[in-house]
Amino acid sequence: MLQADAEVHCHAKIMRMTEADPDEAALREAGAILAAGGLVAFPTETVYGLGGNALDPEASRRIYAAKGRPSDNPLIVHIASIDALDRIAAEVPETAKRLASQCWPGPLTMIFRKREIVPDETTGGLDSVAVRFPSNRIASLLIRYAGGYVAAPSANTSGRPSPTTAAHVIEDLRDAVDCIIDGGPVEIGLESTIVDFTVTPPVILRPGYINQEMLTELIGTVDMDPGIQSESENIRPKAPGMKYRHYAPKAELTIVSGTQKNAAERIAALVHEQIKAGRKAGIICSDETKEMYPEGTVWSLGARTEETQIAAHLYGILRACDTAGVDVIYSEAFRTPQLGDAIMNRLTKAAGHRIIDADEKDEQI
Ligand code: AMP
Ligand code: MG
């Protein structure tokens, strides 16, 4: 009902379609909106993007305004063919070309020196440009109809969890964009891996679905930016956007790590205290532990053996915490094999680095 209401009062035109059967006429229309300087939100395999023509400085300015995004936080330029890269990027190393041929289209963003054609507004004043070729068919058709270069940050209000459904986009941006393409829930649910190729060896600036081990296997040494997980003000992440508080629900979120049993017991005890103090508490857990919590509002991200499901559900559940109006949230940690770095990076930021280790003995002893 809430969603239907939101749509009635929605300024944006909403187009519905599936990835299996994209509506080409509608996408041509949406592409024309982009080419004329308008804003269109659209699905990709990672999260929903807020698109504008990447070669039009005015369109980029509109993107920052719509999201309330700081203007020093550069946008990723989305393309729909590997050949499109040369027009915007200079000095593309051989290793990057190899990676492009293996991982594009897909959830990988690469950073190169930019060519003059890319406006400073799109790159937040940097002389480098971030580029991605998404695999979602709705996205690639839209990019083609828009002229080939679409700047698209995640389609959320700055600071909120990234949108994984069109309903999330409508919630945040319904009056700020011209068109929203609803292509159903996204596949991955976490933003792309970002690799900086302006340095040697290349450096991961944001962990994602394609992890360090996979990259190393494909092209040799790839470092991880030490600023990614750092709490220190002195070790700043290299991607400007990674320094901002992000992905965050309104309630105070704390991660409780440790063995499954210790973590669940500690969370249950903390929730009990909060409820006794008159606060509404939420719990983010997994199918394996969800029965271990007698009190509080319990959200399971899915089974730990299905880590893609954990990733796909994370942002939707952080938003559900807001809707439920909980005051505090406790989350289990999710250090799963392939996506653990990416999931924990988002969760740690959402928690403002508040982590309790349930395996440590009582602090008072
Ligand atoms: P979003 O599109 O909202 O997922 O955010 C894009 C991310 O890419 C942000 O963290 C940016 O800071 C980062 N980014 C984009 N362009 C560059 C660049 N040229 N150099 C470093 N980081 C970049
Ligand atoms: Mg974002």
GROMACS .gro file of C-alpha atoms and ligand atoms in nm:
model
  389
    1MET     CA    1   0.000   0.000   0.000
    2LEU     CA    2   0.282   0.232   0.099
    3GLN     CA    3   0.451   0.167  -0.233
    4ALA     CA    4   0.133   0.227  -0.433
    5ASP     CA    5   0.085   0.557  -0.247
    6ALA     CA    6   0.442   0.660  -0.314
    7GLU     CA    7   0.393   0.595  -0.686
    8VAL     CA    8   0.075   0.802  -0.711
    9HIS     CA    9   0.267   1.102  -0.583
   10CYS     CA   10   0.575   1.020  -0.787
   11HIS     CA   11   0.711   1.288  -1.021
   12ALA     CA   12   0.915   1.033  -1.215
   13LYS     CA   13   0.773   0.823  -1.498
   14ILE     CA   14   0.792   0.456  -1.402
   15MET     CA   15   0.866   0.195  -1.669
   16ARG     CA   16   0.831  -0.175  -1.584
   17MET     CA   17   1.006  -0.459  -1.763
   18THR     CA   18   1.212  -0.772  -1.704
   19GLU     CA   19   1.572  -0.835  -1.796
   20ALA     CA   20   1.463  -1.141  -1.995
   21ASP     CA   21   1.226  -0.928  -2.205
   22PRO     CA   22   1.339  -0.563  -2.207
   23ASP     CA   23   1.090  -0.309  -2.349
   24GLU     CA   24   1.298  -0.161  -2.631
   25ALA     CA   25   1.057   0.122  -2.712
   26ALA     CA   26   1.051   0.233  -2.349
   27LEU     CA   27   1.430   0.209  -2.327
   28ARG     CA   28   1.465   0.420  -2.643
   29GLU     CA   29   1.247   0.683  -2.474
   30ALA     CA   30   1.453   0.664  -2.152
   31GLY     CA   31   1.773   0.687  -2.357
   32ALA     CA   32   1.643   1.004  -2.521
   33ILE     CA   33   1.572   1.152  -2.176
   34LEU     CA   34   1.937   1.087  -2.083
   35ALA     CA   35   2.069   1.225  -2.412
   36ALA     CA   36   1.868   1.543  -2.349
   37GLY     CA   37   2.029   1.594  -2.006
   38GLY     CA   38   1.764   1.423  -1.788
   39LEU     CA   39   1.808   1.168  -1.510
   40VAL     CA   40   1.698   0.803  -1.531
   41ALA     CA   41   1.728   0.542  -1.253
   42PHE     CA   42   1.786   0.189  -1.383
   43PRO     CA   43   1.872  -0.163  -1.264
   44THR     CA   44   2.219  -0.312  -1.296
   45GLU     CA   45   2.340  -0.650  -1.170
   46THR     CA   46   2.497  -0.480  -0.863
   47VAL     CA   47   2.251  -0.214  -0.740
   48TYR     CA   48   2.014   0.039  -0.903
   49GLY     CA   49   2.198   0.332  -1.064
   50LEU     CA   50   2.102   0.699  -1.098
   51GLY     CA   51   2.202   0.777  -1.457
   52GLY     CA   52   2.290   1.098  -1.638
   53ASN     CA   53   2.489   1.164  -1.957
   54ALA     CA   54   2.852   1.129  -1.838
   55LEU     CA   55   2.983   1.370  -2.102
   56ASP     CA   56   2.741   1.649  -2.001
   57PRO     CA   57   2.866   1.849  -1.699
   58GLU     CA   58   2.516   1.981  -1.629
   59ALA     CA   59   2.376   1.624  -1.608
   60SER     CA   60   2.648   1.530  -1.359
   61ARG     CA   61   2.565   1.838  -1.150
   62ARG     CA   62   2.202   1.725  -1.146
   63ILE     CA   63   2.307   1.379  -1.021
   64TYR     CA   64   2.495   1.527  -0.725
   65ALA     CA   65   2.200   1.752  -0.643
   66ALA     CA   66   1.945   1.468  -0.666
   67LYS     CA   67   2.142   1.245  -0.429
   68GLY     CA   68   2.270   1.521  -0.200
   69ARG     CA   69   2.613   1.377  -0.279
   70PRO     CA   70   2.932   1.571  -0.194
   71SER     CA   71   3.075   1.703  -0.523
   72ASP     CA   72   3.424   1.565  -0.452
   73ASN     CA   73   3.288   1.211  -0.477
   74PRO     CA   74   3.339   1.106  -0.841
   75LEU     CA   75   3.088   0.912  -1.052
   76ILE     CA   76   3.142   0.583  -1.234
   77VAL     CA   77   3.096   0.605  -1.612
   78HIS     CA   78   2.896   0.311  -1.749
   79ILE     CA   79   2.959   0.188  -2.102
   80ALA     CA   80   2.796  -0.080  -2.318
   81SER     CA   81   3.095  -0.216  -2.512
   82ILE     CA   82   3.466  -0.263  -2.440
   83ASP     CA   83   3.545  -0.052  -2.749
   84ALA     CA   84   3.381   0.249  -2.584
   85LEU     CA   85   3.662   0.262  -2.327
   86ASP     CA   86   3.925   0.424  -2.550
   87ARG     CA   87   3.728   0.744  -2.603
   88ILE     CA   88   3.727   0.829  -2.230
   89ALA     CA   89   4.034   0.653  -2.086
   90ALA     CA   90   4.404   0.711  -2.162
   91GLU     CA   91   4.687   0.473  -2.074
   92VAL     CA   92   4.492   0.148  -2.043
   93PRO     CA   93   4.751  -0.112  -1.937
   94GLU     CA   94   4.765  -0.461  -2.087
   95THR     CA   95   4.654  -0.618  -1.757
   96ALA     CA   96   4.341  -0.403  -1.754
   97LYS     CA   97   4.260  -0.507  -2.110
   98ARG     CA   98   4.296  -0.869  -2.007
   99LEU     CA   99   4.068  -0.813  -1.709
  100ALA     CA  100   3.813  -0.636  -1.926
  101SER     CA  101   3.801  -0.928  -2.166
  102GLN     CA  102   3.743  -1.169  -1.874
  103CYS     CA  103   3.517  -0.972  -1.639
  104TRP     CA  104   3.322  -0.733  -1.865
  105PRO     CA  105   3.033  -0.711  -1.886
  106GLY     CA  106   3.019  -0.758  -1.508
  107PRO     CA  107   3.053  -0.615  -1.156
  108LEU     CA  108   3.401  -0.466  -1.201
  109THR     CA  109   3.494  -0.096  -1.218
  110MET     CA  110   3.841   0.009  -1.340
  111ILE     CA  111   4.008   0.348  -1.295
  112PHE     CA  112   4.228   0.507  -1.563
  113ARG     CA  113   4.369   0.849  -1.654
  114LYS     CA  114   4.081   1.037  -1.811
  115ARG     CA  115   4.064   1.194  -2.153
  116GLU     CA  116   3.960   1.558  -2.196
  117ILE     CA  117   3.612   1.463  -2.318
  118VAL     CA  118   3.515   1.356  -1.963
  119PRO     CA  119   3.409   1.668  -1.770
  120ASP     CA  120   3.557   1.747  -1.428
  121GLU     CA  121   3.203   1.747  -1.289
  122THR     CA  122   3.178   1.373  -1.362
  123THR     CA  123   3.513   1.287  -1.199
  124GLY     CA  124   3.479   1.517  -0.898
  125GLY     CA  125   3.774   1.721  -1.025
  126LEU     CA  126   4.009   1.420  -1.052
  127ASP     CA  127   4.220   1.355  -1.362
  128SER     CA  128   4.117   0.989  -1.355
  129VAL     CA  129   3.791   0.824  -1.456
  130ALA     CA  130   3.615   0.515  -1.319
  131VAL     CA  131   3.458   0.292  -1.587
  132ARG     CA  132   3.225  -0.008  -1.577
  133PHE     CA  133   3.046  -0.219  -1.839
  134PRO     CA  134   2.741  -0.368  -1.661
  135SER     CA  135   2.599  -0.704  -1.767
  136ASN     CA  136   2.233  -0.629  -1.697
  137ARG     CA  137   2.062  -0.617  -2.040
  138ILE     CA  138   1.826  -0.334  -1.944
  139ALA     CA  139   2.130  -0.129  -1.841
  140SER     CA  140   2.331  -0.200  -2.155
  141LEU     CA  141   2.042  -0.123  -2.392
  142LEU     CA  142   1.970   0.201  -2.205
  143ILE     CA  143   2.337   0.306  -2.222
  144ARG     CA  144   2.341   0.245  -2.599
  145TYR     CA  145   2.024   0.448  -2.655
  146ALA     CA  146   2.168   0.727  -2.439
  147GLY     CA  147   2.475   0.761  -2.659
  148GLY     CA  148   2.715   0.521  -2.487
  149TYR     CA  149   2.835   0.698  -2.170
  150VAL     CA  150   2.615   0.709  -1.860
  151ALA     CA  151   2.744   0.836  -1.523
  152ALA     CA  152   2.559   0.644  -1.255
  153PRO     CA  153   2.614   0.634  -0.881
  154SER     CA  154   2.386   0.418  -0.671
  155ALA     CA  155   2.029   0.554  -0.688
  156ASN     CA  156   1.989   0.630  -0.317
  157THR     CA  157   1.993   0.950  -0.118
  158SER     CA  158   2.355   1.001  -0.010
  159GLY     CA  159   2.436   0.803   0.306
  160ARG     CA  160   2.141   0.561   0.285
  161PRO     CA  161   2.178   0.194   0.192
  162SER     CA  162   2.206   0.143  -0.186
  163PRO     CA  163   1.881   0.044  -0.360
  164THR     CA  164   1.833  -0.316  -0.466
  165THR     CA  165   1.471  -0.276  -0.586
  166ALA     CA  166   1.285  -0.001  -0.772
  167ALA     CA  167   1.074   0.054  -0.457
  168HIS     CA  168   1.392   0.165  -0.275
  169VAL     CA  169   1.464   0.413  -0.556
  170ILE     CA  170   1.109   0.547  -0.543
  171GLU     CA  171   1.143   0.588  -0.166
  172ASP     CA  172   1.456   0.806  -0.203
  173LEU     CA  173   1.442   0.981  -0.540
  174ARG     CA  174   1.086   0.985  -0.672
  175ASP     CA  175   1.077   1.364  -0.709
  176ALA     CA  176   1.439   1.409  -0.812
  177VAL     CA  177   1.454   1.203  -1.134
  178ASP     CA  178   1.264   1.203  -1.464
  179CYS     CA  179   1.224   0.830  -1.503
  180ILE     CA  180   1.266   0.510  -1.301
  181ILE     CA  181   1.302   0.175  -1.476
  182ASP     CA  182   1.173  -0.109  -1.261
  183GLY     CA  183   1.352  -0.427  -1.368
  184GLY     CA  184   1.284  -0.624  -1.050
  185PRO     CA  185   1.527  -0.702  -0.769
  186VAL     CA  186   1.896  -0.692  -0.861
  187GLU     CA  187   2.111  -1.002  -0.874
  188ILE     CA  188   2.420  -0.923  -0.661
  189GLY     CA  189   2.306  -0.650  -0.424
  190LEU     CA  190   2.650  -0.500  -0.346
  191GLU     CA  191   2.829  -0.232  -0.549
  192SER     CA  192   3.103  -0.328  -0.800
  193THR     CA  193   3.463  -0.407  -0.712
  194ILE     CA  194   3.674  -0.097  -0.792
  195VAL     CA  195   4.034  -0.147  -0.912
  196ASP     CA  196   4.270   0.147  -0.967
  197PHE     CA  197   4.489   0.099  -1.276
  198THR     CA  198   4.662   0.438  -1.253
  199VAL     CA  199   4.917   0.269  -1.024
  200THR     CA  200   5.130  -0.047  -1.049
  201PRO     CA  201   5.047  -0.298  -0.917
  202PRO     CA  202   4.677  -0.216  -0.939
  203VAL     CA  203   4.491  -0.153  -0.612
  204ILE     CA  204   4.141  -0.253  -0.497
  205LEU     CA  205   3.968   0.063  -0.374
  206ARG     CA  206   3.636  -0.107  -0.294
  207PRO     CA  207   3.582  -0.482  -0.242
  208GLY     CA  208   3.296  -0.642  -0.434
  209TYR     CA  209   3.169  -0.961  -0.595
  210ILE     CA  210   3.497  -1.010  -0.784
  211ASN     CA  211   3.741  -1.051  -0.495
  212GLN     CA  212   4.117  -1.010  -0.452
  213GLU     CA  213   4.189  -1.379  -0.501
  214MET     CA  214   3.997  -1.391  -0.830
  215LEU     CA  215   4.173  -1.077  -0.957
  216THR     CA  216   4.516  -1.210  -0.860
  217GLU     CA  217   4.446  -1.533  -1.040
  218LEU     CA  218   4.357  -1.342  -1.357
  219ILE     CA  219   4.632  -1.075  -1.370
  220GLY     CA  220   4.885  -1.135  -1.090
  221THR     CA  221   4.944  -0.909  -0.788
  222VAL     CA  222   4.655  -0.679  -0.699
  223ASP     CA  223   4.689  -0.489  -0.370
  224MET     CA  224   4.412  -0.388  -0.130
  225ASP     CA  225   4.391  -0.019  -0.031
  226PRO     CA  226   4.476  -0.015   0.345
  227GLY     CA  227   4.233   0.273   0.391
  228ILE     CA  228   3.932   0.050   0.316
  229GLN     CA  229   3.890  -0.103   0.661
  230SER     CA  230   4.079   0.157   0.860
  231GLU     CA  231   3.913   0.350   1.140
  232SER     CA  232   4.203   0.593   1.160
  233GLU     CA  233   4.171   0.950   1.028
  234ASN     CA  234   4.534   0.920   0.912
  235ILE     CA  235   4.477   0.627   0.678
  236ARG     CA  236   4.222   0.763   0.434
  237PRO     CA  237   4.072   0.540   0.163
  238LYS     CA  238   4.185   0.629  -0.190
  239ALA     CA  239   3.834   0.629  -0.336
  240PRO     CA  240   3.686   0.961  -0.221
  241GLY     CA  241   3.344   0.805  -0.166
  242MET     CA  242   3.474   0.540   0.073
  243LYS     CA  243   3.546   0.794   0.347
  244TYR     CA  244   3.184   0.890   0.399
  245ARG     CA  245   2.949   0.723   0.645
  246HIS     CA  246   2.747   0.505   0.420
  247TYR     CA  247   2.494   0.232   0.379
  248ALA     CA  248   2.369   0.326   0.721
  249PRO     CA  249   2.029   0.265   0.878
  250LYS     CA  250   1.897   0.535   1.111
  251ALA     CA  251   1.927   0.320   1.424
  252GLU     CA  252   2.265   0.260   1.591
  253LEU     CA  253   2.409  -0.062   1.449
  254THR     CA  254   2.667  -0.279   1.629
  255ILE     CA  255   2.835  -0.588   1.485
  256VAL     CA  256   2.895  -0.878   1.722
  257SER     CA  257   3.161  -1.116   1.590
  258GLY     CA  258   3.282  -1.448   1.731
  259THR     CA  259   3.183  -1.811   1.709
  260GLN     CA  260   2.820  -1.865   1.610
  261LYS     CA  261   2.722  -1.965   1.964
  262ASN     CA  262   2.912  -1.688   2.146
  263ALA     CA  263   2.788  -1.419   1.908
  264ALA     CA  264   2.425  -1.530   1.931
  265GLU     CA  265   2.438  -1.548   2.311
  266ARG     CA  266   2.597  -1.205   2.341
  267ILE     CA  267   2.344  -1.051   2.100
  268ALA     CA  268   2.054  -1.209   2.288
  269ALA     CA  269   2.188  -1.065   2.617
  270LEU     CA  270   2.241  -0.717   2.468
  271VAL     CA  271   1.892  -0.719   2.317
  272HIS     CA  272   1.746  -0.822   2.652
  273GLU     CA  273   1.914  -0.524   2.822
  274GLN     CA  274   1.792  -0.282   2.554
  275ILE     CA  275   1.434  -0.404   2.579
  276LYS     CA  276   1.446  -0.378   2.958
  277ALA     CA  277   1.559  -0.017   2.914
  278GLY     CA  278   1.252   0.050   2.700
  279ARG     CA  279   1.423   0.050   2.359
  280LYS     CA  280   1.314  -0.132   2.045
  281ALA     CA  281   1.589  -0.371   1.928
  282GLY     CA  282   1.653  -0.541   1.594
  283ILE     CA  283   1.875  -0.838   1.512
  284ILE     CA  284   2.042  -0.918   1.178
  285CYS     CA  285   2.135  -1.285   1.168
  286SER     CA  286   2.138  -1.597   0.951
  287ASP     CA  287   1.905  -1.895   0.904
  288GLU     CA  288   2.143  -2.101   1.119
  289THR     CA  289   2.092  -1.876   1.425
  290LYS     CA  290   1.752  -1.712   1.382
  291GLU     CA  291   1.585  -1.945   1.635
  292MET     CA  292   1.838  -1.848   1.902
  293TYR     CA  293   1.680  -1.508   1.966
  294PRO     CA  294   1.378  -1.511   2.194
  295GLU     CA  295   1.335  -1.130   2.193
  296GLY     CA  296   1.366  -0.838   1.949
  297THR     CA  297   1.276  -0.808   1.580
  298VAL     CA  298   1.473  -1.074   1.395
  299TRP     CA  299   1.582  -1.046   1.031
  300SER     CA  300   1.770  -1.332   0.867
  301LEU     CA  301   1.987  -1.255   0.563
  302GLY     CA  302   1.960  -1.622   0.460
  303ALA     CA  303   2.174  -1.932   0.502
  304ARG     CA  304   2.548  -1.878   0.550
  305THR     CA  305   2.609  -2.152   0.294
  306GLU     CA  306   2.440  -1.927   0.033
  307GLU     CA  307   2.660  -1.620   0.060
  308THR     CA  308   2.520  -1.462  -0.256
  309GLN     CA  309   2.183  -1.453  -0.079
  310ILE     CA  310   2.337  -1.288   0.229
  311ALA     CA  311   2.482  -1.016   0.002
  312ALA     CA  312   2.163  -0.978  -0.200
  313HIS     CA  313   1.949  -0.923   0.112
  314LEU     CA  314   2.178  -0.695   0.314
  315TYR     CA  315   2.068  -0.350   0.191
  316GLY     CA  316   1.698  -0.438   0.183
  317ILE     CA  317   1.716  -0.547   0.545
  318LEU     CA  318   1.907  -0.235   0.653
  319ARG     CA  319   1.619  -0.039   0.499
  320ALA     CA  320   1.362  -0.263   0.669
  321CYS     CA  321   1.524  -0.171   1.003
  322ASP     CA  322   1.442   0.194   0.927
  323THR     CA  323   1.083   0.112   0.833
  324ALA     CA  324   1.035  -0.093   1.151
  325GLY     CA  325   1.163   0.200   1.357
  326VAL     CA  326   1.402   0.006   1.579
  327ASP     CA  327   1.630   0.213   1.807
  328VAL     CA  328   1.929  -0.022   1.809
  329ILE     CA  329   2.040  -0.309   1.585
  330TYR     CA  330   2.284  -0.591   1.655
  331SER     CA  331   2.423  -0.785   1.361
  332GLU     CA  332   2.619  -1.105   1.339
  333ALA     CA  333   2.941  -1.085   1.133
  334PHE     CA  334   2.946  -1.243   0.784
  335ARG     CA  335   3.302  -1.342   0.693
  336THR     CA  336   3.197  -1.575   0.413
  337PRO     CA  337   3.451  -1.720   0.164
  338GLN     CA  338   3.402  -1.517  -0.160
  339LEU     CA  339   3.197  -1.217  -0.057
  340GLY     CA  340   3.310  -1.178   0.305
  341ASP     CA  341   3.537  -0.877   0.236
  342ALA     CA  342   3.263  -0.696   0.045
  343ILE     CA  343   2.984  -0.777   0.292
  344MET     CA  344   3.191  -0.686   0.599
  345ASN     CA  345   3.314  -0.364   0.435
  346ARG     CA  346   2.953  -0.242   0.390
  347LEU     CA  347   2.836  -0.371   0.729
  348THR     CA  348   3.134  -0.219   0.916
  349LYS     CA  349   3.068   0.119   0.757
  350ALA     CA  350   2.698   0.097   0.830
  351ALA     CA  351   2.797   0.027   1.192
  352GLY     CA  352   3.038   0.321   1.204
  353HIS     CA  353   3.307   0.063   1.299
  354ARG     CA  354   3.127  -0.044   1.619
  355ILE     CA  355   3.230  -0.410   1.660
  356ILE     CA  356   3.216  -0.629   1.972
  357ASP     CA  357   3.414  -0.954   1.984
  358ALA     CA  358   3.197  -1.208   2.169
  359ASP     CA  359   3.488  -1.451   2.196
  360GLU     CA  360   3.680  -1.214   2.425
  361LYS     CA  361   3.644  -1.280   2.796
  362ASP     CA  362   3.437  -1.040   3.000
  363GLU     CA  363   3.610  -0.700   2.984
  364GLN     CA  364   3.594  -0.655   3.365
  365ILE     CA  365   3.817  -0.952   3.442
  366AMP     P1  366   2.882   0.471  -0.628
  366AMP     O1  367   2.872   0.489  -0.775
  366AMP     O2  368   2.785   0.550  -0.549
  366AMP     O3  369   2.879   0.326  -0.594
  366AMP     O4  370   3.025   0.525  -0.586
  366AMP     C1  371   3.134   0.525  -0.674
  366AMP     C2  372   3.261   0.501  -0.598
  366AMP     O5  373   3.371   0.507  -0.692
  366AMP     C3  374   3.292   0.607  -0.492
  366AMP     O6  375   3.345   0.545  -0.377
  366AMP     C4  376   3.395   0.693  -0.562
  366AMP     O7  377   3.475   0.763  -0.472
  366AMP     C5  378   3.472   0.592  -0.646
  366AMP     N1  379   3.537   0.655  -0.761
  366AMP     C6  380   3.477   0.695  -0.874
  366AMP     N2  381   3.567   0.752  -0.958
  366AMP     C7  382   3.688   0.744  -0.896
  366AMP     C8  383   3.820   0.786  -0.932
  366AMP     N3  384   3.846   0.847  -1.047
  366AMP     N4  385   3.920   0.764  -0.842
  366AMP     C9  386   3.893   0.701  -0.724
  366AMP     N5  387   3.770   0.660  -0.687
  366AMP    C10  388   3.668   0.681  -0.770
  367MG      MG  389   2.678   0.472  -0.354
   0.00000   0.00000   0.00000
